[in-house]
Amino acid sequence: MGTVTEDKRVKRLIVAIDGPAGVGKSTAARLLASRLGYLYLDTGALYRATAWAVLESGLDPADTEAVADLLPTLSLQMLFHEGAAVVLVNGRDVSSELRIPRVSSAASVVSAIPEVRTWLLPIQRQIGQGGAVVAEGRDMGTKVFPSADVKFFLEADPTVRAQRRHRELVAAGHSGALEETSADLTSRDTRDRSRSIAPLVPAEDAQFIDTTNLSAADVVDQLMAVVTAKL
Ligand code: DC
């Protein structure tokens, strides 16, 4: 008797979304994951949690050796519940502290440390290994999931990206001038794109989407059209 236990039409794809800060990646990835019923893997949150731990330990994020020495003492977990993720560092939920500017800037610095990237690699792959995941970051398509089923690279005008990021920060209750956000974004961009290890570059087989004049819903519609063609 041929009992069908699994619907072979429902594919558990790995969707990789990369691009610079403020391009609308996170919103698009979260909405896409929710529409598909997939996990949303926010890898930036893992870099941010690592940076949080570095700052909490009183270390200089640029002190490569000290940061590398700290890693074996850390336990990093990303737990999923009904589509939302919480990040635990040594059992403590740090999710609400990950987007403050000090942590953002430290995340960009520690993400250039090879030991940090190597340490985070199996953590990311383990979350994505079963598929049915929308993985968002800087090196999803090139390094973490090079054989992802669909790869996107989002770009947008730098002024628009700074405005978006500034609005997010204000909505989250942080003060600070737009100019400050803009300068911060520019220096993070330069660092992310020019670092020697896993720099922010599009995968050869990535599809580009310019989000400058698109709403979040428009972006998701475009992503969805490409992904559903693969399902
Ligand atoms: O996406 P985000 O702004 O939350 O990322 C925070 C920092 O982590 C950012 O400066 C770049 C870095 N990052 C990275 O190097 N690789 C990733 N896959 C994700 C984030």
PDB file of N, CA and C in Angstrom, residues 78-118:
ATOM      1  N   MET A  78      19.714  30.720  19.264  1.00  0.00           N
ATOM      2  CA  MET A  78      18.606  31.451  18.653  1.00  0.00           C
ATOM      3  C   MET A  78      17.400  30.524  18.738  1.00  0.00           C
ATOM      4  N   LEU A  79      16.390  30.966  19.462  1.00  0.00           N
ATOM      5  CA  LEU A  79      15.211  30.130  19.649  1.00  0.00           C
ATOM      6  C   LEU A  79      14.040  30.724  18.881  1.00  0.00           C
ATOM      7  N   PHE A  80      13.269  29.842  18.252  1.00  0.00           N
ATOM      8  CA  PHE A  80      12.143  30.296  17.424  1.00  0.00           C
ATOM      9  C   PHE A  80      10.825  29.911  18.062  1.00  0.00           C
ATOM     10  N   HIS A  81       9.927  30.870  18.098  1.00  0.00           N
ATOM     11  CA  HIS A  81       8.606  30.566  18.610  1.00  0.00           C
ATOM     12  C   HIS A  81       7.579  31.342  17.797  1.00  0.00           C
ATOM     13  N   GLU A  82       6.754  30.609  17.090  1.00  0.00           N
ATOM     14  CA  GLU A  82       5.725  31.206  16.246  1.00  0.00           C
ATOM     15  C   GLU A  82       6.280  32.305  15.349  1.00  0.00           C
ATOM     16  N   GLY A  83       7.365  31.985  14.669  1.00  0.00           N
ATOM     17  CA  GLY A  83       7.930  32.909  13.697  1.00  0.00           C
ATOM     18  C   GLY A  83       8.865  33.962  14.271  1.00  0.00           C
ATOM     19  N   ALA A  84       8.819  34.178  15.590  1.00  0.00           N
ATOM     20  CA  ALA A  84       9.711  35.192  16.170  1.00  0.00           C
ATOM     21  C   ALA A  84      10.914  34.492  16.810  1.00  0.00           C
ATOM     22  N   ALA A  85      12.050  35.185  16.770  1.00  0.00           N
ATOM     23  CA  ALA A  85      13.257  34.582  17.333  1.00  0.00           C
ATOM     24  C   ALA A  85      13.718  35.367  18.552  1.00  0.00           C
ATOM     25  N   VAL A  86      14.257  34.660  19.510  1.00  0.00           N
ATOM     26  CA  VAL A  86      14.951  35.345  20.595  1.00  0.00           C
ATOM     27  C   VAL A  86      16.383  34.835  20.599  1.00  0.00           C
ATOM     28  N   VAL A  87      17.290  35.722  20.994  1.00  0.00           N
ATOM     29  CA  VAL A  87      18.695  35.352  21.026  1.00  0.00           C
ATOM     30  C   VAL A  87      19.163  35.328  22.473  1.00  0.00           C
ATOM     31  N   LEU A  88      19.755  34.204  22.848  1.00  0.00           N
ATOM     32  CA  LEU A  88      20.249  34.067  24.211  1.00  0.00           C
ATOM     33  C   LEU A  88      21.776  34.010  24.202  1.00  0.00           C
ATOM     34  N   VAL A  89      22.384  34.790  25.075  1.00  0.00           N
ATOM     35  CA  VAL A  89      23.835  34.707  25.281  1.00  0.00           C
ATOM     36  C   VAL A  89      24.035  34.169  26.691  1.00  0.00           C
ATOM     37  N   ASN A  90      24.657  33.029  26.768  1.00  0.00           N
ATOM     38  CA  ASN A  90      24.816  32.334  28.052  1.00  0.00           C
ATOM     39  C   ASN A  90      23.498  32.300  28.835  1.00  0.00           C
ATOM     40  N   GLY A  91      22.428  32.003  28.116  1.00  0.00           N
ATOM     41  CA  GLY A  91      21.124  31.834  28.747  1.00  0.00           C
ATOM     42  C   GLY A  91      20.338  33.115  28.966  1.00  0.00           C
ATOM     43  N   ARG A  92      20.948  34.271  28.698  1.00  0.00           N
ATOM     44  CA  ARG A  92      20.247  35.541  28.933  1.00  0.00           C
ATOM     45  C   ARG A  92      19.660  36.076  27.617  1.00  0.00           C
ATOM     46  N   ASP A  93      18.403  36.451  27.646  1.00  0.00           N
ATOM     47  CA  ASP A  93      17.749  36.982  26.451  1.00  0.00           C
ATOM     48  C   ASP A  93      18.229  38.414  26.205  1.00  0.00           C
ATOM     49  N   VAL A  94      18.993  38.598  25.126  1.00  0.00           N
ATOM     50  CA  VAL A  94      19.561  39.923  24.840  1.00  0.00           C
ATOM     51  C   VAL A  94      18.864  40.591  23.646  1.00  0.00           C
ATOM     52  N   SER A  95      17.793  39.970  23.170  1.00  0.00           N
ATOM     53  CA  SER A  95      17.131  40.417  21.933  1.00  0.00           C
ATOM     54  C   SER A  95      16.843  41.917  21.890  1.00  0.00           C
ATOM     55  N   SER A  96      16.386  42.474  23.018  1.00  0.00           N
ATOM     56  CA  SER A  96      15.972  43.879  22.988  1.00  0.00           C
ATOM     57  C   SER A  96      17.159  44.837  22.981  1.00  0.00           C
ATOM     58  N   GLU A  97      18.361  44.315  23.190  1.00  0.00           N
ATOM     59  CA  GLU A  97      19.524  45.211  23.264  1.00  0.00           C
ATOM     60  C   GLU A  97      20.395  45.173  22.008  1.00  0.00           C
ATOM     61  N   LEU A  98      19.940  44.411  21.012  1.00  0.00           N
ATOM     62  CA  LEU A  98      20.824  44.174  19.870  1.00  0.00           C
ATOM     63  C   LEU A  98      20.891  45.313  18.863  1.00  0.00           C
ATOM     64  N   ARG A  99      19.906  46.213  18.883  1.00  0.00           N
ATOM     65  CA  ARG A  99      19.869  47.215  17.820  1.00  0.00           C
ATOM     66  C   ARG A  99      20.320  48.599  18.279  1.00  0.00           C
ATOM     67  N   ILE A 100      20.827  48.687  19.505  1.00  0.00           N
ATOM     68  CA  ILE A 100      21.297  50.007  19.930  1.00  0.00           C
ATOM     69  C   ILE A 100      22.597  50.334  19.173  1.00  0.00           C
ATOM     70  N   PRO A 101      22.802  51.626  18.858  1.00  0.00           N
ATOM     71  CA  PRO A 101      23.918  52.010  17.997  1.00  0.00           C
ATOM     72  C   PRO A 101      25.285  51.473  18.445  1.00  0.00           C
ATOM     73  N   ARG A 102      25.526  51.416  19.753  1.00  0.00           N
ATOM     74  CA  ARG A 102      26.823  50.941  20.246  1.00  0.00           C
ATOM     75  C   ARG A 102      27.041  49.466  19.848  1.00  0.00           C
ATOM     76  N   VAL A 103      25.973  48.697  19.929  1.00  0.00           N
ATOM     77  CA  VAL A 103      26.061  47.274  19.560  1.00  0.00           C
ATOM     78  C   VAL A 103      26.182  47.131  18.036  1.00  0.00           C
ATOM     79  N   SER A 104      25.447  47.976  17.286  1.00  0.00           N
ATOM     80  CA  SER A 104      25.527  47.935  15.815  1.00  0.00           C
ATOM     81  C   SER A 104      26.949  48.161  15.354  1.00  0.00           C
ATOM     82  N   SER A 105      27.546  49.173  15.925  1.00  0.00           N
ATOM     83  CA  SER A 105      28.889  49.517  15.504  1.00  0.00           C
ATOM     84  C   SER A 105      29.892  48.425  15.915  1.00  0.00           C
ATOM     85  N   ALA A 106      29.733  47.888  17.121  1.00  0.00           N
ATOM     86  CA  ALA A 106      30.632  46.807  17.569  1.00  0.00           C
ATOM     87  C   ALA A 106      30.424  45.544  16.728  1.00  0.00           C
ATOM     88  N   ALA A 107      29.180  45.317  16.277  1.00  0.00           N
ATOM     89  CA  ALA A 107      28.894  44.133  15.459  1.00  0.00           C
ATOM     90  C   ALA A 107      29.660  44.210  14.144  1.00  0.00           C
ATOM     91  N   SER A 108      29.694  45.404  13.589  1.00  0.00           N
ATOM     92  CA  SER A 108      30.417  45.581  12.333  1.00  0.00           C
ATOM     93  C   SER A 108      31.919  45.312  12.540  1.00  0.00           C
ATOM     94  N   VAL A 109      32.438  45.730  13.685  1.00  0.00           N
ATOM     95  CA  VAL A 109      33.870  45.525  13.967  1.00  0.00           C
ATOM     96  C   VAL A 109      34.164  44.046  14.207  1.00  0.00           C
ATOM     97  N   VAL A 110      33.378  43.395  15.061  1.00  0.00           N
ATOM     98  CA  VAL A 110      33.688  41.976  15.357  1.00  0.00           C
ATOM     99  C   VAL A 110      33.421  41.074  14.153  1.00  0.00           C
ATOM    100  N   SER A 111      32.523  41.528  13.253  1.00  0.00           N
ATOM    101  CA  SER A 111      32.222  40.674  12.100  1.00  0.00           C
ATOM    102  C   SER A 111      33.390  40.593  11.117  1.00  0.00           C
ATOM    103  N   ALA A 112      34.379  41.468  11.299  1.00  0.00           N
ATOM    104  CA  ALA A 112      35.571  41.409  10.440  1.00  0.00           C
ATOM    105  C   ALA A 112      36.638  40.483  11.025  1.00  0.00           C
ATOM    106  N   ILE A 113      36.375  39.918  12.191  1.00  0.00           N
ATOM    107  CA  ILE A 113      37.357  39.028  12.829  1.00  0.00           C
ATOM    108  C   ILE A 113      37.125  37.590  12.335  1.00  0.00           C
ATOM    109  N   PRO A 114      38.128  37.002  11.679  1.00  0.00           N
ATOM    110  CA  PRO A 114      37.932  35.669  11.085  1.00  0.00           C
ATOM    111  C   PRO A 114      37.432  34.630  12.085  1.00  0.00           C
ATOM    112  N   GLU A 115      37.950  34.666  13.323  1.00  0.00           N
ATOM    113  CA  GLU A 115      37.534  33.674  14.331  1.00  0.00           C
ATOM    114  C   GLU A 115      36.029  33.784  14.628  1.00  0.00           C
ATOM    115  N   VAL A 116      35.525  35.015  14.599  1.00  0.00           N
ATOM    116  CA  VAL A 116      34.098  35.213  14.867  1.00  0.00           C
ATOM    117  C   VAL A 116      33.273  34.590  13.744  1.00  0.00           C
ATOM    118  N   ARG A 117      33.686  34.823  12.509  1.00  0.00           N
ATOM    119  CA  ARG A 117      32.936  34.289  11.366  1.00  0.00           C
ATOM    120  C   ARG A 117      32.982  32.766  11.356  1.00  0.00           C
ATOM    121  N   THR A 118      34.157  32.218  11.656  1.00  0.00           N
ATOM    122  CA  THR A 118      34.291  30.758  11.684  1.00  0.00           C
ATOM    123  C   THR A 118      33.423  30.168  12.792  1.00  0.00           C
TER     124      THR A 118
END
